[in-house]
CSV table of C-alpha atoms in Angstrom, one decimal:
chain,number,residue,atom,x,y,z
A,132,UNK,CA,33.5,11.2,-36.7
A,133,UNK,CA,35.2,10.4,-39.7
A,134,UNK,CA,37.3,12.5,-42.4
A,135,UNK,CA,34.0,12.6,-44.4
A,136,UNK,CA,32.3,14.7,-41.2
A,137,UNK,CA,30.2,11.6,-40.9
A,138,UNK,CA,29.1,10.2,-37.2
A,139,UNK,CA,30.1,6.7,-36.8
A,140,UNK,CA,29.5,6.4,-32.9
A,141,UNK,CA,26.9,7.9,-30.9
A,142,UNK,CA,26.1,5.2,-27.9
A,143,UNK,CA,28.5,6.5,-25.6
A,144,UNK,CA,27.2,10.1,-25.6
A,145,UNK,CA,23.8,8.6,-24.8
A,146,UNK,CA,25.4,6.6,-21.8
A,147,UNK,CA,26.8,9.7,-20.7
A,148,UNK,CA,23.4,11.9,-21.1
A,149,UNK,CA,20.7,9.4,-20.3
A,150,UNK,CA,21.3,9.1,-16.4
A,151,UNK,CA,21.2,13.0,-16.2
A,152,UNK,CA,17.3,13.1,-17.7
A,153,UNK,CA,15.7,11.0,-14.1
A,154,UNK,CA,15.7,15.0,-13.2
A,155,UNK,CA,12.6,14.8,-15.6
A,156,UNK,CA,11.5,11.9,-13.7
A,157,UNK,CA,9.5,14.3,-10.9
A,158,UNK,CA,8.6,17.2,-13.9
A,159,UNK,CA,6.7,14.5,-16.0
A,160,UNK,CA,5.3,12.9,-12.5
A,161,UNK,CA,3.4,16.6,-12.1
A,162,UNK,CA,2.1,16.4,-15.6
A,163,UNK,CA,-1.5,15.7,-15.0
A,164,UNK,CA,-1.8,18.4,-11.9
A,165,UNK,CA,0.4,20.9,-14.6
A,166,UNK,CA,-2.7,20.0,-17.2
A,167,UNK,CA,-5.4,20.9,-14.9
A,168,UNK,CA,-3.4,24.1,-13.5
A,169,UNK,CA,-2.9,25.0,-16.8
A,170,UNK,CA,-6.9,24.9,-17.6
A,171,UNK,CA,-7.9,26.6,-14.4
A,172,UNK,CA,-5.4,29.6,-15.2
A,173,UNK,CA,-6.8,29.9,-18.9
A,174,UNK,CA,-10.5,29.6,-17.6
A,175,UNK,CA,-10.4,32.1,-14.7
A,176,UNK,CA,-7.3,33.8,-15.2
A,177,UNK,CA,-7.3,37.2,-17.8
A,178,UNK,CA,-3.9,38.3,-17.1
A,179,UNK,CA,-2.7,34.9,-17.8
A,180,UNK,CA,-4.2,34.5,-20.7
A,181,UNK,CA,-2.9,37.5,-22.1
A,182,UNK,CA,0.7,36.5,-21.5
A,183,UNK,CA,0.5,33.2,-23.6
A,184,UNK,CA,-1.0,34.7,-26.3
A,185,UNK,CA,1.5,37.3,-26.3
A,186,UNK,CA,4.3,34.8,-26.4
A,187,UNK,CA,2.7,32.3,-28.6
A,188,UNK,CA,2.5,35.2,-31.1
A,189,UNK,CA,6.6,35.0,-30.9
A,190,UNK,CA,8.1,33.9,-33.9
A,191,UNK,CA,10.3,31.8,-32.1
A,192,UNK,CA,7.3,29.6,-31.0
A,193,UNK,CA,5.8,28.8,-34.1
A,194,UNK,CA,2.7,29.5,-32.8
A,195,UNK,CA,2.5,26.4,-30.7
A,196,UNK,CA,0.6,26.8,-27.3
A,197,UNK,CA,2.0,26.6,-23.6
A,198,UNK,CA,0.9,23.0,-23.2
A,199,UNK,CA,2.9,21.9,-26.0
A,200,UNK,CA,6.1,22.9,-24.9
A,201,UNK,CA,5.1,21.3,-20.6
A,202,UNK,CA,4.1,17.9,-22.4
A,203,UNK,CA,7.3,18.1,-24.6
A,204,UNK,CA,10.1,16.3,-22.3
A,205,UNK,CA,7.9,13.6,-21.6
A,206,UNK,CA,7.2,13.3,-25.0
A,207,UNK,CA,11.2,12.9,-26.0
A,208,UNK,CA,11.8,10.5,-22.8
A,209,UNK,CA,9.2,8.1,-23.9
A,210,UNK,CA,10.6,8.3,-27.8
A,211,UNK,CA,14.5,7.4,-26.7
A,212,UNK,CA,13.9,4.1,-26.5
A,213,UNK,CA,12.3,3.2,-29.7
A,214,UNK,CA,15.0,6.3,-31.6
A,215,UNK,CA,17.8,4.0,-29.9
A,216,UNK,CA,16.1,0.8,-30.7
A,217,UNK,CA,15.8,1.9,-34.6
A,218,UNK,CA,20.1,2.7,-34.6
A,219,UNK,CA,20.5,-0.7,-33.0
A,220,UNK,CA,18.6,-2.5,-35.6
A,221,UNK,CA,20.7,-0.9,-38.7
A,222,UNK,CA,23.8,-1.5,-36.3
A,223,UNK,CA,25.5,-5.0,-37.0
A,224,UNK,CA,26.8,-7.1,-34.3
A,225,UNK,CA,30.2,-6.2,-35.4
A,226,UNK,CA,30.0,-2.3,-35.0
A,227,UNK,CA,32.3,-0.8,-32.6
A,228,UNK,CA,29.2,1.3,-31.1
A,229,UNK,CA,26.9,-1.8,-31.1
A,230,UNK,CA,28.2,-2.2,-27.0
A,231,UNK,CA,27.3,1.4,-26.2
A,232,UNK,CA,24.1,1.2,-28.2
A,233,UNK,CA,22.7,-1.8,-26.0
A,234,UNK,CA,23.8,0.2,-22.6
A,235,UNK,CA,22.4,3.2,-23.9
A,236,UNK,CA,19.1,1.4,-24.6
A,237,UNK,CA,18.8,-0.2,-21.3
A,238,UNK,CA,19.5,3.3,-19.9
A,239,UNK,CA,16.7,4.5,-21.9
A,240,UNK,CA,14.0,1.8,-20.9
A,241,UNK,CA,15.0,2.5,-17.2
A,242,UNK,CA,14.4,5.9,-17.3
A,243,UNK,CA,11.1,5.6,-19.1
A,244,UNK,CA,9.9,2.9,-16.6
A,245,UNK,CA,11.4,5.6,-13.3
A,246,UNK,CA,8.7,7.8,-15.6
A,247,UNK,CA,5.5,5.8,-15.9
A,248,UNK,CA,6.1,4.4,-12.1
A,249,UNK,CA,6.6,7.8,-11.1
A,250,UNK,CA,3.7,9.2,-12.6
A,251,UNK,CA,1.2,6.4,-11.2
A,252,UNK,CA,3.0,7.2,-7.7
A,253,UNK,CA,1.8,10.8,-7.7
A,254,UNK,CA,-2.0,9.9,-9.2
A,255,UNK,CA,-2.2,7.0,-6.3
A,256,UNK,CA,-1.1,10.5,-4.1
A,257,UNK,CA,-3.1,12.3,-5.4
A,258,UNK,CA,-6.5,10.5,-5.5
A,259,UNK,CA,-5.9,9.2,-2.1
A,260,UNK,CA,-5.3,12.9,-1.2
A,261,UNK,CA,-8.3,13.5,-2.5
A,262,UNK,CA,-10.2,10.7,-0.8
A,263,UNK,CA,-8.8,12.1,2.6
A,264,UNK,CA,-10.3,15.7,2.1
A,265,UNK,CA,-13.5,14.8,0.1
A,266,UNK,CA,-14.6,12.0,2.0
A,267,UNK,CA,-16.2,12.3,5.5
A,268,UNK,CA,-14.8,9.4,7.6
A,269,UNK,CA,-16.7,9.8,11.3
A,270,UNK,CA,-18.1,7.2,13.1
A,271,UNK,CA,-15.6,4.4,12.3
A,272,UNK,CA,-14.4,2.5,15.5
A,273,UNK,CA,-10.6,3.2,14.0
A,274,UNK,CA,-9.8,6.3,12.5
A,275,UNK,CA,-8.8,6.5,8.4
A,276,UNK,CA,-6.1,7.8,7.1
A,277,UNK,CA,-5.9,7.2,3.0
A,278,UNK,CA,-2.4,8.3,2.0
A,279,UNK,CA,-0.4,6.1,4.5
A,280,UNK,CA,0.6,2.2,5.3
A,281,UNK,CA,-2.1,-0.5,5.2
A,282,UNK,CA,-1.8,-3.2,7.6
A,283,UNK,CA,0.1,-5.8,6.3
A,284,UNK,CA,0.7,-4.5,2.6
A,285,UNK,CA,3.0,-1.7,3.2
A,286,UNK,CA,2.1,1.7,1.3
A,287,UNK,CA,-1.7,1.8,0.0
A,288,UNK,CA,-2.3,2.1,-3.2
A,289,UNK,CA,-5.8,3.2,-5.6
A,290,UNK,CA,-6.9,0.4,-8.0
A,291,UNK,CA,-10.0,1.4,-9.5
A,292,UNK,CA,-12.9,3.5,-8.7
A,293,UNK,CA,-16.5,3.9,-10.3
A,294,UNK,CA,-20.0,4.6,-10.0
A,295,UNK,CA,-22.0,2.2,-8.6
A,296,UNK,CA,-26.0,1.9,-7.3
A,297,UNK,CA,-27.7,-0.6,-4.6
A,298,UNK,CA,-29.7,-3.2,-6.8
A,299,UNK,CA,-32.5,-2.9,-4.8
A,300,UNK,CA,-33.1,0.7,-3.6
A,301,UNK,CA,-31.1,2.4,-7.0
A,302,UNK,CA,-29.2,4.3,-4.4
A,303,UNK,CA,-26.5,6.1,-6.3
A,304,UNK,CA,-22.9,5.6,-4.8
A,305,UNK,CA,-19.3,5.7,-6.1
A,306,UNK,CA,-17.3,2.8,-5.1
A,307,UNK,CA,-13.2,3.4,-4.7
A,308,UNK,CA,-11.2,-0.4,-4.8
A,309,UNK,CA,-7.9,0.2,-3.2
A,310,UNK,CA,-4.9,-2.5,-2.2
A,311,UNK,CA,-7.1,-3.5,1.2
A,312,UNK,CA,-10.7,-2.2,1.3
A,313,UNK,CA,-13.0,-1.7,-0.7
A,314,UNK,CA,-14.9,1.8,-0.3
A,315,UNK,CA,-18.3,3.2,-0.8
A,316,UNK,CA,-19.6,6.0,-0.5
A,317,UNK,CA,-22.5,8.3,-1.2
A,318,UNK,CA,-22.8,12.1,-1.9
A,319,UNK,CA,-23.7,14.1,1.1
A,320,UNK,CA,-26.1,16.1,-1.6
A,321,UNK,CA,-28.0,12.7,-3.2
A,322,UNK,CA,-29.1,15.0,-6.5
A,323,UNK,CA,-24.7,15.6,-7.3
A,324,UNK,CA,-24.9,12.2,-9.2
A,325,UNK,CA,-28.0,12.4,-11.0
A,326,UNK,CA,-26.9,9.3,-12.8
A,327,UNK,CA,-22.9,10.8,-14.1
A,328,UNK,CA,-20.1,8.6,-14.3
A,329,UNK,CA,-17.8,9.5,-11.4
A,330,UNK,CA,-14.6,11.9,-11.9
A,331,UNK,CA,-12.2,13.2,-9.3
A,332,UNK,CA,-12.5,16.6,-11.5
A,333,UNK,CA,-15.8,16.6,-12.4
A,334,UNK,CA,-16.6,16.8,-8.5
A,335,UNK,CA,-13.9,18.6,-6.9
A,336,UNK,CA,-16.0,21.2,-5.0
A,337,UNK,CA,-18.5,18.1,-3.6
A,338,UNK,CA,-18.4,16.1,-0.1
A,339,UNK,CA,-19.4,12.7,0.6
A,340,UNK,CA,-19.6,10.1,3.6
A,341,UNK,CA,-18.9,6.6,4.0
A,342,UNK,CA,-21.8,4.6,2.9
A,343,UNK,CA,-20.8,1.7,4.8
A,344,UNK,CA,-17.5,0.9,7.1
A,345,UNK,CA,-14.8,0.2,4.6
A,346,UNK,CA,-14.9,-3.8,3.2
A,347,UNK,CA,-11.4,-5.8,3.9
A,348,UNK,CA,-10.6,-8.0,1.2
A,349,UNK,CA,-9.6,-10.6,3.2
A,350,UNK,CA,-13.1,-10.6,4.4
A,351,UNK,CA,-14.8,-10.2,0.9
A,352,UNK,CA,-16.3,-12.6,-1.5
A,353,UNK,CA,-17.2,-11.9,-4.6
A,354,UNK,CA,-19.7,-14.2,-5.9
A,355,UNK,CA,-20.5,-15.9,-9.3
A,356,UNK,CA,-22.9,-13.3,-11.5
A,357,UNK,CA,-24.4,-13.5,-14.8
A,358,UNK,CA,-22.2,-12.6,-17.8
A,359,UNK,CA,-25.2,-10.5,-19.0
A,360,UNK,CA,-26.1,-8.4,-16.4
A,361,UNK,CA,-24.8,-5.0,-14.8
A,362,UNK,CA,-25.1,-6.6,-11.5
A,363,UNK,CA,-23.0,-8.5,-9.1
A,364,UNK,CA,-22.6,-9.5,-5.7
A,365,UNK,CA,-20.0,-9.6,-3.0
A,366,UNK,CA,-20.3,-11.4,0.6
A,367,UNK,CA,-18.9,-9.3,3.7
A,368,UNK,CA,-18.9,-11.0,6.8
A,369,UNK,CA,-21.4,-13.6,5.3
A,370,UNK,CA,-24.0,-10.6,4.5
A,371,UNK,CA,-24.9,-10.3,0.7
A,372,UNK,CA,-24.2,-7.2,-1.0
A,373,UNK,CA,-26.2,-6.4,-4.2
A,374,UNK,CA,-24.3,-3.8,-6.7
A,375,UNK,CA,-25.4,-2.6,-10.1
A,376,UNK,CA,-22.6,-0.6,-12.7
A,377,UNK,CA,-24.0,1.4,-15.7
A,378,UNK,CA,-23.0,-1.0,-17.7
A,379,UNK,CA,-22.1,-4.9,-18.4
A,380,UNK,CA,-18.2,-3.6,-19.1
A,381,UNK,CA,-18.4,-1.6,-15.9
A,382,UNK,CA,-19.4,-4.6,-13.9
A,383,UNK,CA,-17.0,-6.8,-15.8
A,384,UNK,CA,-14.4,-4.7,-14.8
A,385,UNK,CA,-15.3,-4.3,-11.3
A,386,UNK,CA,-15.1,-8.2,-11.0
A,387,UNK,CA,-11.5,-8.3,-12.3
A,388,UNK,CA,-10.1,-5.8,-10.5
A,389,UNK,CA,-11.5,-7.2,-7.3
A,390,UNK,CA,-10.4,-10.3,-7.9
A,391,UNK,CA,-6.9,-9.7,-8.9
A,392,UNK,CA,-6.7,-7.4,-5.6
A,393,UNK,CA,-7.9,-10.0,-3.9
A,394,UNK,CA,-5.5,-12.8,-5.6
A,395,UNK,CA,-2.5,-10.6,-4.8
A,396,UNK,CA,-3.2,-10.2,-1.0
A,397,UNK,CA,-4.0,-13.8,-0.8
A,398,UNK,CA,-0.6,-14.5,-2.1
A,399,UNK,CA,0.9,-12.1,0.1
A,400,UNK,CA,-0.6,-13.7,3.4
A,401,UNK,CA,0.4,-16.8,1.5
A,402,UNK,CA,4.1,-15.5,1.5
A,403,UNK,CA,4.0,-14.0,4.9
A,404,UNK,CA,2.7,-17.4,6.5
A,405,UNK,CA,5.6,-19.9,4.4
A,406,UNK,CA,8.4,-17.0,5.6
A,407,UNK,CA,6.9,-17.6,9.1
A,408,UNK,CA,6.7,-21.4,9.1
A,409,UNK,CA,10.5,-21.7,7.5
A,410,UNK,CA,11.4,-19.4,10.4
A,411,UNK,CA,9.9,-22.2,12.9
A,412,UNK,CA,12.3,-25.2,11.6
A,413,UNK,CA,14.0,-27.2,13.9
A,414,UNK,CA,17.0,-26.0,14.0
A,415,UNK,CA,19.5,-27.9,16.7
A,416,UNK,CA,17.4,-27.1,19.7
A,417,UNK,CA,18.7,-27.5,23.4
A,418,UNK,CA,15.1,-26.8,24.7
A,419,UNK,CA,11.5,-25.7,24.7
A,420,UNK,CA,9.8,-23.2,26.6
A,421,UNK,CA,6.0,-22.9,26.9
A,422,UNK,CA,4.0,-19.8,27.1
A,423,UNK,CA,0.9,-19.0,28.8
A,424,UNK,CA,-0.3,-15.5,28.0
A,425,UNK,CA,-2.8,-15.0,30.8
A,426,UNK,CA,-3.7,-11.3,31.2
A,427,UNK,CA,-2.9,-7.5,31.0
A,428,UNK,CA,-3.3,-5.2,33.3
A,429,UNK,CA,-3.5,-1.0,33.2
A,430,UNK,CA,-3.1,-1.2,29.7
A,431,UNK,CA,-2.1,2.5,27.3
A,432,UNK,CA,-5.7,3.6,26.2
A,433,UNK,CA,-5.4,3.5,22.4
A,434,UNK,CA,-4.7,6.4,20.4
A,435,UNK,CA,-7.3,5.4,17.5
A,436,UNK,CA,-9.9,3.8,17.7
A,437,UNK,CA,-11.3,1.0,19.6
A,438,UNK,CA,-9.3,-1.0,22.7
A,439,UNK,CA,-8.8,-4.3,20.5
A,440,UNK,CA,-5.2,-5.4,22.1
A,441,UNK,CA,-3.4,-8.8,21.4
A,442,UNK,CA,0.4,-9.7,22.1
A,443,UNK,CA,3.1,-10.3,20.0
A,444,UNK,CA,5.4,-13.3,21.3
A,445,UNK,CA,8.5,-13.7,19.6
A,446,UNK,CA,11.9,-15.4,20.1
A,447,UNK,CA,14.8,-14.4,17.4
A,448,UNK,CA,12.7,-14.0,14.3
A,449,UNK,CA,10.1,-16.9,15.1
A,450,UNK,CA,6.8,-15.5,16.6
A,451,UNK,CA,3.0,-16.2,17.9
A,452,UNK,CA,0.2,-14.3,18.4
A,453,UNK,CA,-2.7,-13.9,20.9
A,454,UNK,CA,-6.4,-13.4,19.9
A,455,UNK,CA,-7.4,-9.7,19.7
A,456,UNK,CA,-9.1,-8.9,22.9
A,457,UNK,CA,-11.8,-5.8,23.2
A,458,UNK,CA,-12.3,-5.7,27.2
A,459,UNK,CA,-10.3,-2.8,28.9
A,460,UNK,CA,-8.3,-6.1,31.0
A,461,UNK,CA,-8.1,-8.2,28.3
A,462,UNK,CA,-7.8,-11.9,29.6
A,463,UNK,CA,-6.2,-13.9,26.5
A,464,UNK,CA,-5.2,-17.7,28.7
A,465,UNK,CA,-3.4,-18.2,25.0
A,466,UNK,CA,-0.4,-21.0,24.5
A,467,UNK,CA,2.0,-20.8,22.7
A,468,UNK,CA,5.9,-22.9,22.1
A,469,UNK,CA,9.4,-22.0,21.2
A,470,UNK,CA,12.6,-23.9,20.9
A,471,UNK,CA,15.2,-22.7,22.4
A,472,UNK,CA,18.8,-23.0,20.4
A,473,UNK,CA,21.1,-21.0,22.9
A,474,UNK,CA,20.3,-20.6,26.6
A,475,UNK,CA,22.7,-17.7,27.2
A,476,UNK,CA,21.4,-15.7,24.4
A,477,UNK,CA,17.8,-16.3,23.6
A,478,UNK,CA,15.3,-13.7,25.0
A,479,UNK,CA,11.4,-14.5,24.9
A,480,UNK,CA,10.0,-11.0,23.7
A,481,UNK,CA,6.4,-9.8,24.6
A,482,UNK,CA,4.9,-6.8,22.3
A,483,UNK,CA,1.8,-5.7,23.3
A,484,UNK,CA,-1.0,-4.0,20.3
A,485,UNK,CA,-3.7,-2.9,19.3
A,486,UNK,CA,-4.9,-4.1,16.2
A,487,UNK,CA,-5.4,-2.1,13.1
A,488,UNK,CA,-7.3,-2.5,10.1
A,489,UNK,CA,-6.7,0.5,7.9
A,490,UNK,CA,-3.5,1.2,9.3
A,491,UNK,CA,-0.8,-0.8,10.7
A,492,UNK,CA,-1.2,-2.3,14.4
A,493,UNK,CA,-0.6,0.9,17.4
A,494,UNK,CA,2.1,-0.1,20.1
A,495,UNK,CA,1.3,-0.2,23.4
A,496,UNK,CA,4.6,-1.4,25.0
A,497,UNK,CA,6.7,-4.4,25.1
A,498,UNK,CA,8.9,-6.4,27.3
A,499,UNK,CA,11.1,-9.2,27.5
A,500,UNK,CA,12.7,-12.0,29.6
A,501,UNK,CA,16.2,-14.4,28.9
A,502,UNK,CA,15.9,-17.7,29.0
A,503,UNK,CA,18.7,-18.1,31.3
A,504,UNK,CA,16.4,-15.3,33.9
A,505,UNK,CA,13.8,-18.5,33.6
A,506,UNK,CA,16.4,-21.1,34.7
A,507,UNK,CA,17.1,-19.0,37.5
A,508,UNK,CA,14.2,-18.0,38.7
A,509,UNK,CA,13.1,-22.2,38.5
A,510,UNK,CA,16.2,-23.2,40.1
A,511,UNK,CA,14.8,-24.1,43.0
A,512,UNK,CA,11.3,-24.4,42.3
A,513,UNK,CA,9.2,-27.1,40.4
A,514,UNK,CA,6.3,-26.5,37.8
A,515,UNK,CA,5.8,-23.5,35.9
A,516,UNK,CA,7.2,-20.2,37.0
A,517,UNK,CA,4.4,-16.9,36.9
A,518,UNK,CA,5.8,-13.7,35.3
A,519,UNK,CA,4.3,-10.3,36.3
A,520,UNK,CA,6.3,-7.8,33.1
A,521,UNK,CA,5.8,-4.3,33.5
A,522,UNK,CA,5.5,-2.9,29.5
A,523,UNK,CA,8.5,-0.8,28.8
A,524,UNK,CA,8.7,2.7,25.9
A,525,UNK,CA,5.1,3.2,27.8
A,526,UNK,CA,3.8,4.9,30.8
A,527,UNK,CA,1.5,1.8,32.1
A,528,UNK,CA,0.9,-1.6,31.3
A,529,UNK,CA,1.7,-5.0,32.7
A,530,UNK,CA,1.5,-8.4,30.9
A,531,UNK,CA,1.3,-11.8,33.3
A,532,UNK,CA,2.9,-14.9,31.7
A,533,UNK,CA,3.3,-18.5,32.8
A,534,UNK,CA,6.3,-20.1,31.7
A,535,UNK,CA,7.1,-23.6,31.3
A,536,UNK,CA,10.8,-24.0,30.6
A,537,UNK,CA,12.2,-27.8,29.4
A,538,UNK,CA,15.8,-28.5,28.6
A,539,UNK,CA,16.6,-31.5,26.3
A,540,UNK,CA,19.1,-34.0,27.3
A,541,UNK,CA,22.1,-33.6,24.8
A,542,UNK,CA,23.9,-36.5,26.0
C-alpha cells in the first residue's frame, strides 16, 4: 500500500486465497439437488417456510431469499476470473504485480474448470442413479449396473437423453445415449407420456422397463436421414430401427450426439489397438513360442449373466485373445504367437473371462507357465508339448494348451 493508503499489489493475496476456495468445489457440485431440496421444502414443508420468511424479514438480509445466498459462492467463483482478467488488462507489463496477477488468474480458471467438471460429475451420478432405480432392467442375459465402469471406456458417463416414438406403431419411449449403449425404454404406465417431453423431475415417482436390450455403439449404425424430417434410422446387428423426435431439432440433435459418441469410442478402440500393435514390435527376440488354446474344463459358473468365457494370453505387456465361447466346456482350438526376448524371465500368462458388455469382463481365474518350464519339460521330447493348467485365485477351472516352443539361432 502506498503512503497515499492506495493498493498497488493485490496478485499475491489471490495466490494465497484461490487454492483455499476448491472447498467450494463439492458445495457448488450439490447445487442442482440443493435447488430442488430447496423447492420440495417450500412446497410441502410449513415450518420451513415459516423460518425463511422470518429471516428474510431480517434487516441484515435485505430481503433477499434463501436461494440467493446457496447460489452466491458459485456465483463469485465463476466471476474471479473475468475480475482478475479486468486488473490484468489495466496492469502494464512492467507492474511489479503483473507476475502475481497472471498466477492468480490461472489459479482462478483452474478452480472454475474443478467447478463445472465437478458439477457435470455429480449430474452424470445422479441421472445414472436415477436410471438404476427408475428403470426395470430384468430379463437381460448380463445384469446392468448404470453408475459403474463400461467395458473398455472406463467410468460411464450420460450424454443425452430424450423422448422418442417408433415410426411405425407411435409407441411413445424415452431414449437415454450414454458413453456405450444406447437405451430405450418405455413407461411401465403407457398413458405417463401422453406426448411430454421427458424430465428426470417431471417423472420422479414413475417406473419404466427396457424397451429393447441396451444398443452397443460399436454395433450401431446410424444411417443417412432427410434433413427435413423428425425421423431417423439406426442399424443394430443389421436390423433397421425406425425413430421419430418431436421435432426436426430434436432429431438433429440425436444424430450428433450419436455420432460424436460413436466417433470417440471408434478412436478409443483405434488407440487401444496402435498401443497393442507397438507393444508387438520386434524387439531383439531369442525365440517364438506357439499357442494352441484348446479347451477348458470345470470352469467358475459366472456371477452375472450368461457363461460367454474367452482367454486372455499374454506375455510381458503383449497379448492375444480367444473367441468368446457360450458352451459350459468351451472348446476354443485358437492360435496364437509370441516372441520370446529372455528365456529365464518370460512367463506365458493365461487369464481366463467372461465377457461383459455393460460392465467390464468377470474373472474366472488365471494361470501361468515360464518359458524356461517349456524347455524343460521338451528336453527330451520332440513336437509340441500338451499343458493341463489348473486356474489359480479360483476354486475350479482348468485350461489345456499346446505349446510349440522355437529358439533362434544367435550365432
Amino acid at each position: 500500500m502506498s503512503p497515499a493508503g492506495i493498493v498497488r499489489i493485490v496478485g499475491d493475496i489471490l495466490c494465497e486465497h484461490f487454492p483455499r476456495m476448491t472447498r467450494y468445489v463439492r458445495f457448488c457440485s450439490c447445487q442442482l439437488n440443493a435447488a430442488i431440496t430447496l423447492q420440495k421444502l417450500t412446497e410441502t414443508n410449513p415450518a420451513f417456510c415459516e423460518v425463511t420468511k422470518r429471516c428474510q424479514s431480517d434487516s441484515r438480509i435485505k430481503g433477499l431469499p434463501l436461494s440467493s445466498f446457496l447460489i452466491k459462492p458459485m456465483q463469485r467463483i465463476t466471476k474471479y476470473p473475468l475480475l482478475v482478467q479486468k486488473i490484468l488488462e489495466h496492469t502494464p507489463n512492467s507492474h511489479p504485480d503483473r507476475i502475481h496477477l497472471e498466477e492468480a488468474h490461472a489459479k482462478a480458471e483452474e478452480i472454475c474448470l474443478q467447478v463445472n467438471e465437478g458439477v457435470r460429475e455429480k449430474e452424470n451420478s445422479d441421472r445414472l442413479e436415477w436410471l438404476q432405480t427408475h428403470v426395470n432392467s430384468e430379463g437381460l442375459s448380463e445384469r446392468l449396473i448404470f453408475n459403474s465402469l463400461t467395458n473398455s471406456l472406463g467410468s460411464r458417463k450420460f450424454l443425452h437423453y430424450g423422448s422418442l416414438s417408433k415410426t411405425k406403431s407411435g409407441k411413445e419411449l424415452v431414449g437415454f445415449l450414454m458413453n456405450d449403449m444406447l437405451l430405450l425404454v418405455k413407461p411401465v404406465k403407457p398413458a405417463i407420456l401422453s406426448g411430454q417431453s421427458f424430465s428426470f423431475d417431471k417423472f420422479l415417482g414413475d417406473s419404466f422397463k427396457i424397451y429393447k436390450q441396451p444398443f452397443l455403439l460399436m454395433l450401431l449404425n446410424i444411417a443417412d436421414s432427410v434433413t427435413d424430417s423428425v425421423e431417423f434410422r439406426i442399424d443394430y446387428d443389421n436390423i433397421p430401427i425406425l425413430l421419430s423426435s418431436p421435432s426436426i431439432n430434436e432429431r438433429n440433435l440425436w444424430l450428433k450426439k450419436l455420432n460424436e459418441a460413436k466417433q470417440i469410442l471408434i478412436a478409443s478402440e483405434k488407440n487401444q489397438k496402435q498401443l497393442m500393435e507397438s507393444k508387438k514390435a520386434d524387439f531383439g527376440a531369442c525365440g517364438r513360442v506357439l499357442v494352441f488354446v484348446m479347451d477348458g474344463r470345470k470352469l467358475q459358473t459366472p456371477k452375472f449373466g450368461k457363461k460367454a468365457v474367452f482367454c486372455e494370453v499374454s506375455m510381458g505387456s503383449r497379448k492375444q485373445c480367444t473367441p468368446v465361447n457360450e458352451s459350459p466346456d468351451p472348446k476354443w482350438d485358437s492360435s496364437m504367437q509370441f516372441l520370446v526376448k529372455d528365456i529365464q524371465d518370460d512367463i506365458l500368462c493365461v487369464t481366463v473371462y467372461n465377457k461383459g458388455h455393460y460392465s467390464p469382463d468377470e474373472f474366472l481365474g488365471r494361470s501361468e507357465i515360464r518359458v524356461s518350464e517349456i524347455i524343460q519339460s521338451t528336453k527330451n521330447s520332440r513336437g509340441p508339448l500338451t499343458k493341463h493348467l489348473q486356474l489359480r485365485e479360483v476354486q475350479t477351472g482348468v485350461i489345456t494348451l499346446k505349446l510349440d516352443l522355437c529358439l533362434f539361432d544367435t550365432n
